[in-house]
Amino acid sequence: MYLCNHQNDNVFPPPSLPSELIVEILLKLPARTLVQLRCVCKLWKTLISDPNFAKKHFLISIADTSMTNQRLAFEDCSYPLKSLFENSSTRVIPDIFNGFEIDQYCMMGSCNGFLCLYDPDQYNMIMYNPSIGLKSQTSPEIEPSPDWGNWGTPINGFGYDHVNDKYKVLAVVKPDYGYGPESMTIIYTFGEDSWRTIQDLPCTPSQMLGKYVSGTLNWIGSKENIWASFAPESMQEIFSFDMEKETYRDVLLPQNVGEEYGVVDSWTKLLNIPREKLVILHSIDQYSIIELLFISEKGVVLLMIYREHLISPRW
């Protein structure tokens, strides 16, 4: 399309913006809108498809205190965080993931907007971006010892190696006939063609999924051959796996929440969650498993009960 000046019949090229300004505008848009805008022209497709653009967009999204573009992934769908906190008394309708049949997968963790999904029928994993419906290439099949027969991956974790700009998934593979000392710890770097065997996890953790924090995967566990949930507090520690060095270290289990990862003196009490109030308000059994999912800038917390109900109590 051209602009024509009828007074002198001169034809002018259409107005345009510098690429740098276009990028700044695009960075402020939701991810799903960006998927559509890739079809506008080759320049926009190139800009939006740049990995550096994706990283900047993610950092801007998580820094937004209004939580406009942040979502909580849960099974085969996601919930807008802003709606969960602003309408705690109203049922929030989730968005179903698109792009492929996700119900055949088990969620193994999330990091930087990506989900790590495990296919228990094919014994492999993929990375999936639910915002734009794109998935990575499939990992090789997990192949444990042929003597084990049936087996599972009761302990795993997914995270980001920021030094090498790689995403990795760790899995502890055990035979189904027990949780004894026999196991195999393996790791896969997305984009490579094989799993690698590494040093075994030096603890028996209390939870299946390792928590990704500052380039590490973390479990609360016990070095004794008992589940940390049944171990006395004196026997429990935080076991941390460095995603870049692929090594373990112990972190003292604090009584409070740390402001700086790995620094014992930085631990300060953030909040107390009165379980007895949850029991009264939501008919939660005293033995129910309660997990803290998110704390807003205003101090409102989001809890998961039984992995079935999301609640945002106010007290």
XYZ file of C-alpha atoms in Angstrom:
315
model
C 0.000 0.000 0.000
C 1.312 3.457 -0.921
C 0.316 7.010 -0.029
C -0.340 9.322 -2.973
C -0.178 13.090 -3.001
C -2.702 14.215 -5.647
C -1.206 17.679 -5.913
C 2.057 16.510 -7.403
C 1.293 12.826 -7.953
C 4.277 11.826 -5.839
C 4.098 8.351 -4.325
C 5.427 7.963 -0.792
C 6.400 4.709 0.945
C 4.185 3.694 3.863
C 5.232 4.990 7.299
C 7.314 2.565 9.378
C 8.693 2.246 12.895
C 12.252 1.300 13.872
C 12.691 -2.389 14.713
C 13.782 -1.484 18.250
C 10.501 0.322 18.908
C 8.461 -2.538 17.412
C 10.205 -4.958 19.789
C 9.400 -2.750 22.808
C 5.720 -2.698 21.813
C 5.569 -6.453 21.188
C 7.209 -7.204 24.542
C 4.200 -5.724 26.325
C 1.667 -8.031 24.637
C 0.363 -11.429 25.899
C 2.070 -14.536 24.515
C -1.068 -15.786 22.770
C -1.398 -12.478 20.922
C 2.223 -12.761 19.795
C 1.491 -16.149 18.219
C -1.091 -14.493 15.972
C 1.156 -11.526 15.206
C 3.878 -13.784 13.818
C 1.695 -14.068 10.709
C 1.683 -10.302 10.044
C 5.007 -10.170 8.189
C 8.440 -11.796 7.997
C 10.030 -9.113 10.170
C 7.579 -9.647 13.028
C 7.912 -13.411 12.758
C 11.693 -13.102 12.995
C 11.530 -10.745 15.972
C 8.999 -12.812 17.921
C 10.763 -16.126 17.165
C 14.117 -14.861 18.498
C 15.027 -16.785 21.720
C 16.306 -13.562 23.290
C 12.906 -11.968 22.683
C 11.210 -14.902 24.446
C 13.493 -14.516 27.489
C 12.861 -10.766 27.738
C 9.116 -11.314 27.372
C 9.102 -13.882 30.173
C 11.102 -11.644 32.539
C 8.722 -8.740 31.899
C 5.704 -10.990 32.514
C 6.892 -12.298 35.890
C 7.955 -8.809 37.007
C 4.427 -7.504 36.430
C 2.947 -7.164 39.926
C -0.564 -7.003 38.468
C -0.156 -10.693 37.431
C -1.990 -9.907 34.170
C -0.129 -12.495 32.096
C 0.773 -15.018 34.815
C -0.993 -18.367 34.957
C -1.052 -21.410 37.229
C -0.704 -24.747 35.421
C -2.813 -27.516 36.906
C -3.206 -30.967 35.288
C -4.511 -30.313 31.744
C -5.398 -26.633 32.102
C -4.247 -23.295 33.481
C -5.804 -20.611 35.684
C -5.171 -16.857 35.418
C -3.531 -15.858 38.698
C -5.080 -12.408 38.632
C -8.600 -13.883 38.547
C -7.816 -16.353 41.339
C -6.738 -13.576 43.688
C -9.254 -10.915 42.703
C -12.291 -13.231 42.698
C -11.534 -15.644 45.534
C -15.259 -16.225 46.161
C -16.059 -16.846 42.477
C -15.326 -20.016 40.552
C -12.592 -19.315 38.000
C -12.955 -21.056 34.635
C -9.637 -22.532 33.486
C -8.248 -22.564 29.958
C -7.667 -26.009 28.466
C -4.193 -26.482 27.010
C -4.082 -26.582 23.239
C -1.632 -27.995 20.735
C -1.897 -31.744 21.453
C -3.538 -34.360 23.663
C -2.035 -33.495 27.042
C -4.143 -35.943 29.083
C -1.755 -38.774 28.186
C 1.066 -37.037 30.055
C 2.049 -36.514 33.691
C 3.414 -33.121 34.707
C 6.989 -33.416 35.985
C 7.598 -29.748 36.758
C 7.600 -26.231 35.368
C 10.256 -23.590 34.777
C 10.318 -20.223 32.981
C 6.885 -20.777 31.453
C 7.665 -24.301 30.199
C 6.105 -27.544 31.438
C 7.980 -30.856 31.487
C 5.579 -33.685 30.627
C 6.138 -37.435 30.955
C 4.425 -40.054 28.787
C 4.101 -43.181 30.985
C 3.191 -45.322 27.968
C 6.148 -44.329 25.792
C 8.592 -43.661 28.693
C 9.722 -40.322 27.280
C 9.368 -36.611 28.012
C 8.741 -33.334 26.233
C 8.864 -29.619 27.035
C 5.618 -27.770 26.373
C 4.776 -24.072 26.274
C 1.050 -23.846 27.115
C 0.832 -20.137 26.295
C 1.523 -20.677 22.606
C 0.819 -24.410 22.282
C 4.311 -25.428 21.125
C 6.275 -28.481 22.234
C 9.898 -29.609 22.008
C 11.289 -32.702 20.401
C 10.628 -35.883 22.369
C 13.337 -37.216 24.669
C 14.743 -40.720 24.162
C 12.959 -43.545 25.951
C 13.969 -44.236 29.545
C 15.577 -47.687 29.699
C 16.192 -49.009 33.251
C 17.694 -52.338 34.203
C 15.962 -55.207 32.296
C 15.920 -57.227 35.547
C 13.522 -54.809 37.229
C 10.417 -55.707 35.278
C 7.894 -53.025 36.234
C 9.401 -49.726 37.372
C 8.522 -46.100 37.998
C 9.973 -42.619 38.494
C 8.798 -41.644 41.990
C 11.283 -38.760 42.290
C 12.074 -36.188 39.602
C 12.668 -32.537 38.853
C 12.821 -30.087 35.958
C 14.859 -26.899 35.740
C 17.112 -24.531 33.827
C 20.911 -24.477 33.527
C 21.432 -20.744 33.007
C 25.193 -21.102 32.410
C 24.764 -23.346 29.355
C 21.260 -22.093 28.452
C 19.832 -25.612 28.656
C 16.742 -27.185 30.227
C 17.236 -30.484 32.075
C 15.064 -33.098 33.734
C 16.286 -35.417 36.497
C 14.571 -38.713 37.312
C 15.171 -41.362 39.965
C 14.100 -44.702 38.501
C 13.149 -47.499 40.909
C 11.649 -50.970 40.519
C 8.012 -51.289 41.598
C 8.691 -54.055 44.098
C 9.962 -51.650 46.758
C 11.754 -48.474 47.720
C 14.959 -50.061 48.851
C 18.493 -48.953 48.023
C 18.302 -50.200 44.421
C 17.712 -47.258 42.076
C 19.154 -45.355 39.126
C 19.397 -41.560 38.854
C 19.410 -40.232 35.292
C 19.366 -36.813 33.657
C 18.359 -35.576 30.228
C 19.296 -32.284 28.574
C 16.617 -31.237 26.105
C 18.051 -31.166 22.588
C 20.461 -34.050 23.180
C 20.012 -37.651 22.028
C 20.442 -39.695 25.219
C 19.903 -39.916 28.970
C 22.967 -39.943 31.228
C 23.417 -41.793 34.529
C 24.632 -39.567 37.380
C 25.311 -39.863 41.105
C 22.292 -41.101 43.042
C 20.163 -38.659 45.001
C 21.763 -38.703 48.491
C 18.476 -38.724 50.394
C 15.002 -40.166 50.671
C 12.774 -37.144 49.896
C 9.342 -36.402 51.278
C 7.930 -35.135 47.971
C 8.039 -36.403 44.407
C 8.866 -33.164 42.580
C 12.050 -31.226 43.209
C 11.486 -27.469 43.648
C 13.430 -25.315 41.198
C 15.125 -22.320 42.884
C 18.034 -20.196 41.562
C 19.480 -22.801 39.200
C 18.981 -25.740 41.578
C 16.487 -28.532 42.259
C 15.635 -29.024 45.933
C 14.055 -31.733 48.069
C 13.462 -32.033 51.810
C 14.786 -35.433 52.760
C 16.636 -37.708 55.124
C 19.926 -39.491 54.565
C 18.476 -42.415 56.456
C 16.519 -44.960 54.436
C 13.143 -43.618 55.583
C 10.747 -41.106 54.058
C 11.427 -37.594 55.349
C 7.726 -37.251 56.230
C 8.232 -39.851 58.970
C 11.714 -38.733 60.018
C 12.205 -36.533 63.083
C 13.020 -32.919 62.314
C 16.616 -33.376 63.469
C 17.165 -35.873 60.632
C 15.675 -33.701 57.869
C 17.696 -31.524 55.497
C 17.308 -29.714 52.185
C 19.179 -31.572 49.452
C 20.082 -29.355 46.512
C 21.103 -30.357 42.973
C 23.077 -27.813 40.917
C 21.670 -27.816 37.354
C 24.936 -26.646 35.793
C 27.549 -28.601 37.782
C 25.220 -31.611 38.278
C 26.378 -32.017 41.864
C 24.564 -32.234 45.214
C 24.965 -30.306 48.450
C 23.178 -30.089 51.790
C 21.379 -26.950 52.948
C 20.389 -26.635 56.594
C 16.642 -26.886 57.053
C 15.488 -23.496 58.396
C 12.663 -22.665 60.735
C 11.656 -19.734 58.520
C 11.807 -18.541 54.911
C 15.102 -17.463 53.342
C 15.602 -14.195 51.514
C 18.837 -15.356 49.885
C 19.126 -18.918 48.646
C 21.676 -21.074 50.479
C 22.626 -18.422 53.059
C 21.644 -19.640 56.527
C 21.734 -16.173 58.113
C 19.221 -14.852 55.575
C 16.300 -16.921 56.893
C 13.427 -14.805 58.238
C 9.844 -15.708 59.131
C 7.540 -14.727 56.273
C 4.113 -15.847 57.506
C 2.247 -18.397 59.597
C -0.555 -20.433 58.036
C -3.049 -21.381 60.784
C -4.124 -24.890 59.837
C -6.931 -24.884 62.383
C -8.617 -21.990 60.547
C -8.424 -23.913 57.282
C -10.073 -26.897 58.950
C -12.943 -24.737 60.181
C -13.440 -22.690 57.023
C -13.017 -25.392 54.406
C -13.782 -28.690 56.160
C -10.193 -29.834 55.706
C -9.246 -32.982 57.535
C -6.365 -32.655 59.981
C -4.380 -35.151 57.925
C -4.927 -33.370 54.606
C -1.863 -32.454 52.557
C -1.626 -28.680 52.160
C 0.839 -27.108 49.738
C 1.685 -23.422 49.402
C 1.538 -22.456 45.711
C 1.868 -18.693 45.525
C 2.085 -15.536 47.638
C 0.878 -12.284 46.087
C 2.522 -8.899 46.576
C -0.310 -8.083 49.004
C 0.404 -11.142 51.143
C -2.558 -13.254 49.982
C -1.601 -16.932 49.715
C -2.822 -19.619 47.330
C -2.954 -23.157 48.722
C -3.577 -26.538 47.138
C -5.457 -29.201 49.081
C -5.327 -32.868 48.043
C -4.189 -31.620 44.607
C -7.876 -31.154 43.838
C -8.963 -27.811 45.300
C -7.390 -24.385 44.975
C -8.234 -21.975 47.766
C -7.128 -18.433 48.582
C -7.937 -17.867 52.255
C -7.951 -14.412 53.835
C -7.442 -13.976 57.571
